[in-house]
Amino acid sequence: MPAKKNDLITRFLIWRAKHISQKQFIYLLSVLVGFTSGLGAAILKNATHFFQNLLEGNLIKSYHDAFYFLSPVVGLALVFVIINFGIRRKVSHGIPSTLYAISKKKG
């Protein structure tokens, strides 16, 4: 499977070199990144409003206080599962570890 993926990437890069200049490729990538970022921001905003309406609405009024306690607990549990079973390596914090990864580990 990785050979097939590399072959596809190689074919794309050859096509790009023949048909699109470097400047046009950067413009295309910037449009793609901007569109994806905007879509992600809209999804995050709408999800936040959905959960706010769910917590403050009449749908779960009798469990209102319990959800304010359970929401952070569920979030912490998800982070724990992702770090221990998804990433499976030490996760360091903040800007210094990011700068170290960029400089020493080539990004």
C-alpha positions as protocol buffer text, in pm:
chain_id: "A"
residue {
  index: 1
  type: MET
  ca { x: 0 y: 0 z: 0 }
}
residue {
  index: 2
  type: PRO
  ca { x: 274 y: 258 z: 78 }
}
residue {
  index: 3
  type: ALA
  ca { x: 430 y: 200 z: -265 }
}
residue {
  index: 4
  type: LYS
  ca { x: 96 y: 278 z: -429 }
}
residue {
  index: 5
  type: LYS
  ca { x: 66 y: 596 z: -222 }
}
residue {
  index: 6
  type: ASN
  ca { x: 418 y: 707 z: -315 }
}
residue {
  index: 7
  type: ASP
  ca { x: 346 y: 633 z: -681 }
}
residue {
  index: 8
  type: LEU
  ca { x: 35 y: 852 z: -668 }
}
residue {
  index: 9
  type: ILE
  ca { x: 227 y: 1135 z: -503 }
}
residue {
  index: 10
  type: THR
  ca { x: 508 y: 1105 z: -758 }
}
residue {
  index: 11
  type: ARG
  ca { x: 264 y: 1115 z: -1049 }
}
residue {
  index: 12
  type: PHE
  ca { x: 92 y: 1421 z: -900 }
}
residue {
  index: 13
  type: LEU
  ca { x: 422 y: 1604 z: -851 }
}
residue {
  index: 14
  type: ILE
  ca { x: 530 y: 1529 z: -1208 }
}
residue {
  index: 15
  type: TRP
  ca { x: 195 y: 1655 z: -1339 }
}
residue {
  index: 16
  type: ARG
  ca { x: 224 y: 1968 z: -1124 }
}
residue {
  index: 17
  type: ALA
  ca { x: 575 y: 2042 z: -1250 }
}
residue {
  index: 18
  type: LYS
  ca { x: 459 y: 2014 z: -1611 }
}
residue {
  index: 19
  type: HIS
  ca { x: 133 y: 2210 z: -1589 }
}
residue {
  index: 20
  type: ILE
  ca { x: 144 y: 2451 z: -1293 }
}
residue {
  index: 21
  type: SER
  ca { x: 411 y: 2700 z: -1192 }
}
residue {
  index: 22
  type: GLN
  ca { x: 544 y: 2716 z: -836 }
}
residue {
  index: 23
  type: LYS
  ca { x: 361 y: 3043 z: -771 }
}
residue {
  index: 24
  type: GLN
  ca { x: 27 y: 2904 z: -896 }
}
residue {
  index: 25
  type: PHE
  ca { x: 75 y: 2593 z: -682 }
}
residue {
  index: 26
  type: ILE
  ca { x: 133 y: 2805 z: -372 }
}
residue {
  index: 27
  type: TYR
  ca { x: -181 y: 3007 z: -453 }
}
residue {
  index: 28
  type: LEU
  ca { x: -383 y: 2686 z: -492 }
}
residue {
  index: 29
  type: LEU
  ca { x: -252 y: 2551 z: -163 }
}
residue {
  index: 30
  type: SER
  ca { x: -329 y: 2878 z: 16 }
}
residue {
  index: 31
  type: VAL
  ca { x: -686 y: 2873 z: -116 }
}
residue {
  index: 32
  type: LEU
  ca { x: -724 y: 2511 z: -6 }
}
residue {
  index: 33
  type: VAL
  ca { x: -585 y: 2584 z: 342 }
}
residue {
  index: 34
  type: GLY
  ca { x: -804 y: 2894 z: 378 }
}
residue {
  index: 35
  type: PHE
  ca { x: -1118 y: 2709 z: 270 }
}
residue {
  index: 36
  type: THR
  ca { x: -1045 y: 2416 z: 502 }
}
residue {
  index: 37
  type: SER
  ca { x: -972 y: 2649 z: 795 }
}
residue {
  index: 38
  type: GLY
  ca { x: -1293 y: 2843 z: 737 }
}
residue {
  index: 39
  type: LEU
  ca { x: -1495 y: 2523 z: 714 }
}
residue {
  index: 40
  type: GLY
  ca { x: -1336 y: 2394 z: 1035 }
}
residue {
  index: 41
  type: ALA
  ca { x: -1410 y: 2722 z: 1214 }
}
residue {
  index: 42
  type: ALA
  ca { x: -1774 y: 2715 z: 1101 }
}
residue {
  index: 43
  type: ILE
  ca { x: -1815 y: 2355 z: 1215 }
}
residue {
  index: 44
  type: LEU
  ca { x: -1656 y: 2432 z: 1553 }
}
residue {
  index: 45
  type: LYS
  ca { x: -1876 y: 2740 z: 1600 }
}
residue {
  index: 46
  type: ASN
  ca { x: -2195 y: 2555 z: 1511 }
}
residue {
  index: 47
  type: ALA
  ca { x: -2102 y: 2258 z: 1732 }
}
residue {
  index: 48
  type: THR
  ca { x: -2039 y: 2495 z: 2023 }
}
residue {
  index: 49
  type: HIS
  ca { x: -2377 y: 2664 z: 1975 }
}
residue {
  index: 50
  type: PHE
  ca { x: -2547 y: 2324 z: 1943 }
}
residue {
  index: 51
  type: PHE
  ca { x: -2405 y: 2202 z: 2274 }
}
residue {
  index: 52
  type: GLN
  ca { x: -2486 y: 2534 z: 2441 }
}
residue {
  index: 53
  type: ASN
  ca { x: -2847 y: 2510 z: 2325 }
}
residue {
  index: 54
  type: LEU
  ca { x: -2857 y: 2146 z: 2432 }
}
residue {
  index: 55
  type: LEU
  ca { x: -2732 y: 2229 z: 2782 }
}
residue {
  index: 56
  type: GLU
  ca { x: -2941 y: 2542 z: 2830 }
}
residue {
  index: 57
  type: GLY
  ca { x: -3254 y: 2426 z: 2650 }
}
residue {
  index: 58
  type: ASN
  ca { x: -3557 y: 2246 z: 2782 }
}
residue {
  index: 59
  type: LEU
  ca { x: -3456 y: 1911 z: 2636 }
}
residue {
  index: 60
  type: ILE
  ca { x: -3241 y: 1808 z: 2931 }
}
residue {
  index: 61
  type: LYS
  ca { x: -3353 y: 2061 z: 3194 }
}
residue {
  index: 62
  type: SER
  ca { x: -3373 y: 1802 z: 3472 }
}
residue {
  index: 63
  type: TYR
  ca { x: -3010 y: 1694 z: 3411 }
}
residue {
  index: 64
  type: HIS
  ca { x: -2882 y: 2049 z: 3360 }
}
residue {
  index: 65
  type: ASP
  ca { x: -2628 y: 2055 z: 3647 }
}
residue {
  index: 66
  type: ALA
  ca { x: -2505 y: 1702 z: 3582 }
}
residue {
  index: 67
  type: PHE
  ca { x: -2407 y: 1785 z: 3225 }
}
residue {
  index: 68
  type: TYR
  ca { x: -2197 y: 2080 z: 3338 }
}
residue {
  index: 69
  type: PHE
  ca { x: -2002 y: 1831 z: 3550 }
}
residue {
  index: 70
  type: LEU
  ca { x: -1997 y: 1547 z: 3297 }
}
residue {
  index: 71
  type: SER
  ca { x: -1888 y: 1749 z: 2993 }
}
residue {
  index: 72
  type: PRO
  ca { x: -1532 y: 1818 z: 3117 }
}
residue {
  index: 73
  type: VAL
  ca { x: -1503 y: 1462 z: 3247 }
}
residue {
  index: 74
  type: VAL
  ca { x: -1596 y: 1323 z: 2904 }
}
residue {
  index: 75
  type: GLY
  ca { x: -1349 y: 1565 z: 2741 }
}
residue {
  index: 76
  type: LEU
  ca { x: -1066 y: 1458 z: 2971 }
}
residue {
  index: 77
  type: ALA
  ca { x: -1148 y: 1092 z: 2909 }
}
residue {
  index: 78
  type: LEU
  ca { x: -1135 y: 1149 z: 2532 }
}
residue {
  index: 79
  type: VAL
  ca { x: -797 y: 1323 z: 2559 }
}
residue {
  index: 80
  type: PHE
  ca { x: -666 y: 1037 z: 2775 }
}
residue {
  index: 81
  type: VAL
  ca { x: -779 y: 775 z: 2523 }
}
residue {
  index: 82
  type: ILE
  ca { x: -636 y: 968 z: 2226 }
}
residue {
  index: 83
  type: ILE
  ca { x: -298 y: 1020 z: 2392 }
}
residue {
  index: 84
  type: ASN
  ca { x: -260 y: 665 z: 2525 }
}
residue {
  index: 85
  type: PHE
  ca { x: -408 y: 468 z: 2236 }
}
residue {
  index: 86
  type: GLY
  ca { x: -388 y: 703 z: 1938 }
}
residue {
  index: 87
  type: ILE
  ca { x: -59 y: 891 z: 1960 }
}
residue {
  index: 88
  type: ARG
  ca { x: 135 y: 636 z: 2173 }
}
residue {
  index: 89
  type: ARG
  ca { x: 432 y: 861 z: 2243 }
}
residue {
  index: 90
  type: LYS
  ca { x: 521 y: 1129 z: 2493 }
}
residue {
  index: 91
  type: VAL
  ca { x: 328 y: 1449 z: 2432 }
}
residue {
  index: 92
  type: SER
  ca { x: 516 y: 1755 z: 2552 }
}
residue {
  index: 93
  type: HIS
  ca { x: 365 y: 2096 z: 2608 }
}
residue {
  index: 94
  type: GLY
  ca { x: 394 y: 2441 z: 2465 }
}
residue {
  index: 95
  type: ILE
  ca { x: 611 y: 2638 z: 2231 }
}
residue {
  index: 96
  type: PRO
  ca { x: 957 y: 2509 z: 2340 }
}
residue {
  index: 97
  type: SER
  ca { x: 876 y: 2150 z: 2243 }
}
residue {
  index: 98
  type: THR
  ca { x: 737 y: 2268 z: 1909 }
}
residue {
  index: 99
  type: LEU
  ca { x: 1050 y: 2472 z: 1836 }
}
residue {
  index: 100
  type: TYR
  ca { x: 1267 y: 2175 z: 1935 }
}
residue {
  index: 101
  type: ALA
  ca { x: 1074 y: 1943 z: 1704 }
}
residue {
  index: 102
  type: ILE
  ca { x: 1109 y: 2187 z: 1415 }
}
residue {
  index: 103
  type: SER
  ca { x: 1481 y: 2247 z: 1464 }
}
residue {
  index: 104
  type: LYS
  ca { x: 1613 y: 1905 z: 1568 }
}
residue {
  index: 105
  type: LYS
  ca { x: 1367 y: 1656 z: 1426 }
}
residue {
  index: 106
  type: LYS
  ca { x: 1309 y: 1830 z: 1092 }
}
residue {
  index: 107
  type: GLY
  ca { x: 949 y: 1921 z: 1176 }
}
